[in-house]
JSON list of C-alpha atoms in Angstrom, two decimals:
[
{"chain": "A", "resi": 20, "resn": "UNK", "atom": "CA", "xyz": [84.70, 113.73, 99.29]},
{"chain": "A", "resi": 21, "resn": "UNK", "atom": "CA", "xyz": [87.85, 111.59, 99.42]},
{"chain": "A", "resi": 22, "resn": "UNK", "atom": "CA", "xyz": [89.19, 109.04, 96.96]},
{"chain": "A", "resi": 23, "resn": "UNK", "atom": "CA", "xyz": [92.21, 106.90, 97.73]},
{"chain": "A", "resi": 24, "resn": "UNK", "atom": "CA", "xyz": [94.92, 105.38, 95.57]},
{"chain": "A", "resi": 25, "resn": "UNK", "atom": "CA", "xyz": [95.42, 102.09, 97.40]},
{"chain": "A", "resi": 26, "resn": "UNK", "atom": "CA", "xyz": [98.18, 101.04, 95.00]},
{"chain": "A", "resi": 27, "resn": "UNK", "atom": "CA", "xyz": [100.13, 104.29, 95.18]},
{"chain": "A", "resi": 28, "resn": "UNK", "atom": "CA", "xyz": [103.29, 104.89, 97.15]},
{"chain": "A", "resi": 29, "resn": "UNK", "atom": "CA", "xyz": [101.86, 107.67, 99.33]},
{"chain": "A", "resi": 30, "resn": "UNK", "atom": "CA", "xyz": [100.55, 106.38, 102.69]},
{"chain": "A", "resi": 31, "resn": "UNK", "atom": "CA", "xyz": [96.75, 106.33, 102.94]},
{"chain": "A", "resi": 32, "resn": "UNK", "atom": "CA", "xyz": [96.63, 108.63, 105.96]},
{"chain": "A", "resi": 33, "resn": "UNK", "atom": "CA", "xyz": [98.69, 111.23, 104.05]},
{"chain": "A", "resi": 34, "resn": "UNK", "atom": "CA", "xyz": [96.25, 110.99, 101.14]},
{"chain": "A", "resi": 35, "resn": "UNK", "atom": "CA", "xyz": [93.38, 111.69, 103.55]},
{"chain": "A", "resi": 36, "resn": "UNK", "atom": "CA", "xyz": [95.22, 114.66, 105.07]},
{"chain": "A", "resi": 37, "resn": "UNK", "atom": "CA", "xyz": [96.05, 116.11, 101.65]},
{"chain": "A", "resi": 38, "resn": "UNK", "atom": "CA", "xyz": [92.52, 115.71, 100.31]},
{"chain": "A", "resi": 39, "resn": "UNK", "atom": "CA", "xyz": [90.93, 117.17, 103.46]},
{"chain": "A", "resi": 40, "resn": "UNK", "atom": "CA", "xyz": [93.27, 120.17, 103.15]},
{"chain": "A", "resi": 41, "resn": "UNK", "atom": "CA", "xyz": [92.31, 120.53, 99.49]},
{"chain": "A", "resi": 42, "resn": "UNK", "atom": "CA", "xyz": [88.58, 120.34, 100.36]},
{"chain": "A", "resi": 43, "resn": "UNK", "atom": "CA", "xyz": [89.07, 123.07, 102.97]},
{"chain": "A", "resi": 44, "resn": "UNK", "atom": "CA", "xyz": [91.15, 125.30, 100.69]},
{"chain": "A", "resi": 45, "resn": "UNK", "atom": "CA", "xyz": [88.60, 125.03, 97.86]},
{"chain": "A", "resi": 46, "resn": "UNK", "atom": "CA", "xyz": [85.77, 125.88, 100.22]},
{"chain": "A", "resi": 47, "resn": "UNK", "atom": "CA", "xyz": [84.04, 122.50, 99.93]},
{"chain": "A", "resi": 48, "resn": "UNK", "atom": "CA", "xyz": [84.46, 122.26, 103.69]},
{"chain": "A", "resi": 49, "resn": "UNK", "atom": "CA", "xyz": [83.91, 125.47, 105.64]},
{"chain": "A", "resi": 50, "resn": "UNK", "atom": "CA", "xyz": [84.72, 126.38, 109.25]},
{"chain": "A", "resi": 51, "resn": "UNK", "atom": "CA", "xyz": [82.23, 124.70, 111.56]},
{"chain": "A", "resi": 52, "resn": "UNK", "atom": "CA", "xyz": [81.25, 121.98, 109.07]},
{"chain": "A", "resi": 53, "resn": "UNK", "atom": "CA", "xyz": [80.98, 118.53, 110.61]},
{"chain": "A", "resi": 54, "resn": "UNK", "atom": "CA", "xyz": [83.17, 115.81, 109.17]},
{"chain": "A", "resi": 55, "resn": "UNK", "atom": "CA", "xyz": [82.48, 112.08, 109.46]},
{"chain": "A", "resi": 56, "resn": "UNK", "atom": "CA", "xyz": [83.52, 110.25, 112.60]},
{"chain": "A", "resi": 57, "resn": "UNK", "atom": "CA", "xyz": [86.62, 108.09, 112.40]},
{"chain": "A", "resi": 58, "resn": "UNK", "atom": "CA", "xyz": [84.49, 104.95, 112.22]},
{"chain": "A", "resi": 59, "resn": "UNK", "atom": "CA", "xyz": [82.15, 106.31, 109.57]},
{"chain": "A", "resi": 60, "resn": "UNK", "atom": "CA", "xyz": [85.02, 107.60, 107.40]},
{"chain": "A", "resi": 61, "resn": "UNK", "atom": "CA", "xyz": [86.79, 104.24, 107.73]},
{"chain": "A", "resi": 62, "resn": "UNK", "atom": "CA", "xyz": [83.64, 102.41, 106.62]},
{"chain": "A", "resi": 63, "resn": "UNK", "atom": "CA", "xyz": [83.11, 104.77, 103.68]},
{"chain": "A", "resi": 64, "resn": "UNK", "atom": "CA", "xyz": [86.72, 104.36, 102.52]},
{"chain": "A", "resi": 65, "resn": "UNK", "atom": "CA", "xyz": [86.90, 100.65, 103.48]},
{"chain": "A", "resi": 66, "resn": "UNK", "atom": "CA", "xyz": [90.08, 101.13, 105.49]},
{"chain": "A", "resi": 67, "resn": "UNK", "atom": "CA", "xyz": [90.97, 100.61, 109.13]},
{"chain": "A", "resi": 68, "resn": "UNK", "atom": "CA", "xyz": [89.80, 103.16, 111.71]},
{"chain": "A", "resi": 69, "resn": "UNK", "atom": "CA", "xyz": [93.41, 103.50, 112.90]},
{"chain": "A", "resi": 70, "resn": "UNK", "atom": "CA", "xyz": [94.43, 104.95, 109.54]},
{"chain": "A", "resi": 71, "resn": "UNK", "atom": "CA", "xyz": [91.64, 107.54, 109.66]},
{"chain": "A", "resi": 72, "resn": "UNK", "atom": "CA", "xyz": [92.48, 108.33, 113.28]},
{"chain": "A", "resi": 73, "resn": "UNK", "atom": "CA", "xyz": [96.10, 108.98, 112.31]},
{"chain": "A", "resi": 74, "resn": "UNK", "atom": "CA", "xyz": [94.98, 111.36, 109.55]},
{"chain": "A", "resi": 75, "resn": "UNK", "atom": "CA", "xyz": [92.58, 113.16, 111.90]},
{"chain": "A", "resi": 76, "resn": "UNK", "atom": "CA", "xyz": [95.32, 113.49, 114.54]},
{"chain": "A", "resi": 77, "resn": "UNK", "atom": "CA", "xyz": [97.58, 115.13, 111.97]},
{"chain": "A", "resi": 78, "resn": "UNK", "atom": "CA", "xyz": [94.80, 117.49, 110.86]},
{"chain": "A", "resi": 79, "resn": "UNK", "atom": "CA", "xyz": [94.14, 118.39, 114.51]},
{"chain": "A", "resi": 80, "resn": "UNK", "atom": "CA", "xyz": [97.86, 118.95, 115.09]},
{"chain": "A", "resi": 81, "resn": "UNK", "atom": "CA", "xyz": [97.80, 121.37, 112.17]},
{"chain": "A", "resi": 82, "resn": "UNK", "atom": "CA", "xyz": [94.71, 123.02, 113.71]},
{"chain": "A", "resi": 83, "resn": "UNK", "atom": "CA", "xyz": [92.57, 122.36, 110.63]},
{"chain": "A", "resi": 84, "resn": "UNK", "atom": "CA", "xyz": [89.97, 120.28, 112.44]},
{"chain": "A", "resi": 85, "resn": "UNK", "atom": "CA", "xyz": [88.82, 120.06, 116.03]},
{"chain": "A", "resi": 86, "resn": "UNK", "atom": "CA", "xyz": [87.03, 117.35, 117.97]},
{"chain": "A", "resi": 87, "resn": "UNK", "atom": "CA", "xyz": [84.44, 118.38, 120.52]},
{"chain": "A", "resi": 88, "resn": "UNK", "atom": "CA", "xyz": [83.77, 115.61, 122.98]},
{"chain": "A", "resi": 89, "resn": "UNK", "atom": "CA", "xyz": [80.23, 114.31, 122.67]},
{"chain": "A", "resi": 90, "resn": "UNK", "atom": "CA", "xyz": [79.48, 116.44, 119.60]},
{"chain": "A", "resi": 91, "resn": "UNK", "atom": "CA", "xyz": [81.83, 115.29, 116.84]},
{"chain": "A", "resi": 92, "resn": "UNK", "atom": "CA", "xyz": [84.65, 116.52, 114.64]},
{"chain": "A", "resi": 93, "resn": "UNK", "atom": "CA", "xyz": [84.47, 119.81, 112.79]},
{"chain": "A", "resi": 94, "resn": "UNK", "atom": "CA", "xyz": [86.49, 121.99, 110.46]},
{"chain": "A", "resi": 95, "resn": "UNK", "atom": "CA", "xyz": [88.33, 124.43, 112.72]},
{"chain": "A", "resi": 96, "resn": "UNK", "atom": "CA", "xyz": [86.94, 127.93, 112.89]},
{"chain": "A", "resi": 97, "resn": "UNK", "atom": "CA", "xyz": [90.32, 129.66, 112.80]},
{"chain": "A", "resi": 98, "resn": "UNK", "atom": "CA", "xyz": [92.66, 129.78, 109.83]},
{"chain": "A", "resi": 99, "resn": "UNK", "atom": "CA", "xyz": [95.96, 128.02, 110.28]},
{"chain": "A", "resi": 100, "resn": "UNK", "atom": "CA", "xyz": [98.48, 130.44, 111.73]},
{"chain": "A", "resi": 101, "resn": "UNK", "atom": "CA", "xyz": [101.77, 130.88, 109.94]},
{"chain": "A", "resi": 102, "resn": "UNK", "atom": "CA", "xyz": [104.48, 128.76, 111.49]},
{"chain": "A", "resi": 103, "resn": "UNK", "atom": "CA", "xyz": [107.92, 130.13, 110.57]},
{"chain": "A", "resi": 104, "resn": "UNK", "atom": "CA", "xyz": [109.62, 126.75, 111.00]},
{"chain": "A", "resi": 105, "resn": "UNK", "atom": "CA", "xyz": [107.05, 125.03, 108.77]},
{"chain": "A", "resi": 106, "resn": "UNK", "atom": "CA", "xyz": [107.37, 127.76, 106.14]},
{"chain": "A", "resi": 107, "resn": "UNK", "atom": "CA", "xyz": [111.14, 127.28, 106.11]},
{"chain": "A", "resi": 108, "resn": "UNK", "atom": "CA", "xyz": [110.74, 123.50, 105.80]},
{"chain": "A", "resi": 109, "resn": "UNK", "atom": "CA", "xyz": [108.40, 123.94, 102.82]},
{"chain": "A", "resi": 110, "resn": "UNK", "atom": "CA", "xyz": [110.78, 126.49, 101.30]},
{"chain": "A", "resi": 111, "resn": "UNK", "atom": "CA", "xyz": [113.59, 123.92, 101.39]},
{"chain": "A", "resi": 112, "resn": "UNK", "atom": "CA", "xyz": [111.33, 121.32, 99.76]},
{"chain": "A", "resi": 113, "resn": "UNK", "atom": "CA", "xyz": [110.34, 123.78, 97.04]},
{"chain": "A", "resi": 114, "resn": "UNK", "atom": "CA", "xyz": [113.99, 124.72, 96.46]},
{"chain": "A", "resi": 115, "resn": "UNK", "atom": "CA", "xyz": [114.86, 121.07, 95.96]},
{"chain": "A", "resi": 116, "resn": "UNK", "atom": "CA", "xyz": [112.03, 120.57, 93.46]},
{"chain": "A", "resi": 117, "resn": "UNK", "atom": "CA", "xyz": [112.83, 123.79, 91.58]},
{"chain": "A", "resi": 118, "resn": "UNK", "atom": "CA", "xyz": [116.46, 122.65, 91.32]},
{"chain": "A", "resi": 119, "resn": "UNK", "atom": "CA", "xyz": [115.28, 119.39, 89.73]},
{"chain": "A", "resi": 120, "resn": "UNK", "atom": "CA", "xyz": [113.18, 121.32, 87.21]},
{"chain": "A", "resi": 121, "resn": "UNK", "atom": "CA", "xyz": [116.08, 123.68, 86.45]},
{"chain": "A", "resi": 122, "resn": "UNK", "atom": "CA", "xyz": [118.42, 120.74, 85.86]},
{"chain": "A", "resi": 123, "resn": "UNK", "atom": "CA", "xyz": [115.85, 119.36, 83.41]},
{"chain": "A", "resi": 124, "resn": "UNK", "atom": "CA", "xyz": [116.19, 122.58, 81.43]},
{"chain": "A", "resi": 125, "resn": "UNK", "atom": "CA", "xyz": [112.86, 124.08, 82.47]},
{"chain": "A", "resi": 126, "resn": "UNK", "atom": "CA", "xyz": [113.00, 127.89, 82.30]},
{"chain": "A", "resi": 127, "resn": "UNK", "atom": "CA", "xyz": [112.05, 130.24, 85.13]},
{"chain": "A", "resi": 128, "resn": "UNK", "atom": "CA", "xyz": [108.90, 131.39, 83.34]},
{"chain": "A", "resi": 129, "resn": "UNK", "atom": "CA", "xyz": [107.76, 127.80, 82.80]},
{"chain": "A", "resi": 130, "resn": "UNK", "atom": "CA", "xyz": [108.37, 126.98, 86.47]},
{"chain": "A", "resi": 131, "resn": "UNK", "atom": "CA", "xyz": [106.39, 130.06, 87.50]},
{"chain": "A", "resi": 132, "resn": "UNK", "atom": "CA", "xyz": [103.57, 129.06, 85.14]},
{"chain": "A", "resi": 133, "resn": "UNK", "atom": "CA", "xyz": [103.59, 125.53, 86.55]},
{"chain": "A", "resi": 134, "resn": "UNK", "atom": "CA", "xyz": [103.49, 126.91, 90.10]},
{"chain": "A", "resi": 135, "resn": "UNK", "atom": "CA", "xyz": [100.56, 129.19, 89.23]},
{"chain": "A", "resi": 136, "resn": "UNK", "atom": "CA", "xyz": [98.65, 126.30, 87.62]},
{"chain": "A", "resi": 137, "resn": "UNK", "atom": "CA", "xyz": [99.12, 124.15, 90.70]},
{"chain": "A", "resi": 138, "resn": "UNK", "atom": "CA", "xyz": [98.14, 127.00, 93.02]},
{"chain": "A", "resi": 139, "resn": "UNK", "atom": "CA", "xyz": [94.97, 127.65, 91.02]},
{"chain": "A", "resi": 140, "resn": "UNK", "atom": "CA", "xyz": [94.06, 123.94, 91.13]},
{"chain": "A", "resi": 141, "resn": "UNK", "atom": "CA", "xyz": [94.17, 123.99, 94.92]}
]
């Protein structure tokens, strides 16, 4: 379900968050599906429980998972609501990346094709 790059520059908890999001967006995890406990996930990934807990806290903050006391942790039943501030933050990030591509001489059509490829992969 999740594979980590322990030598990469991206923090482990961010890798967990990103891969959980990808699993949800691809339909591998559906609303109401149980996900492993913090301890179990930490054992499976051979990392500290604190790292998994940090990832789960971020996923809960983004309303993608929910923990029900005494029952476990589940994929949230509601889709993430659009957050205008978050959309604007992502827009600025995209603008910065598109600028880099443009400065490299990549044409608009190629950028659009690249964007579509990435979107389809998710």
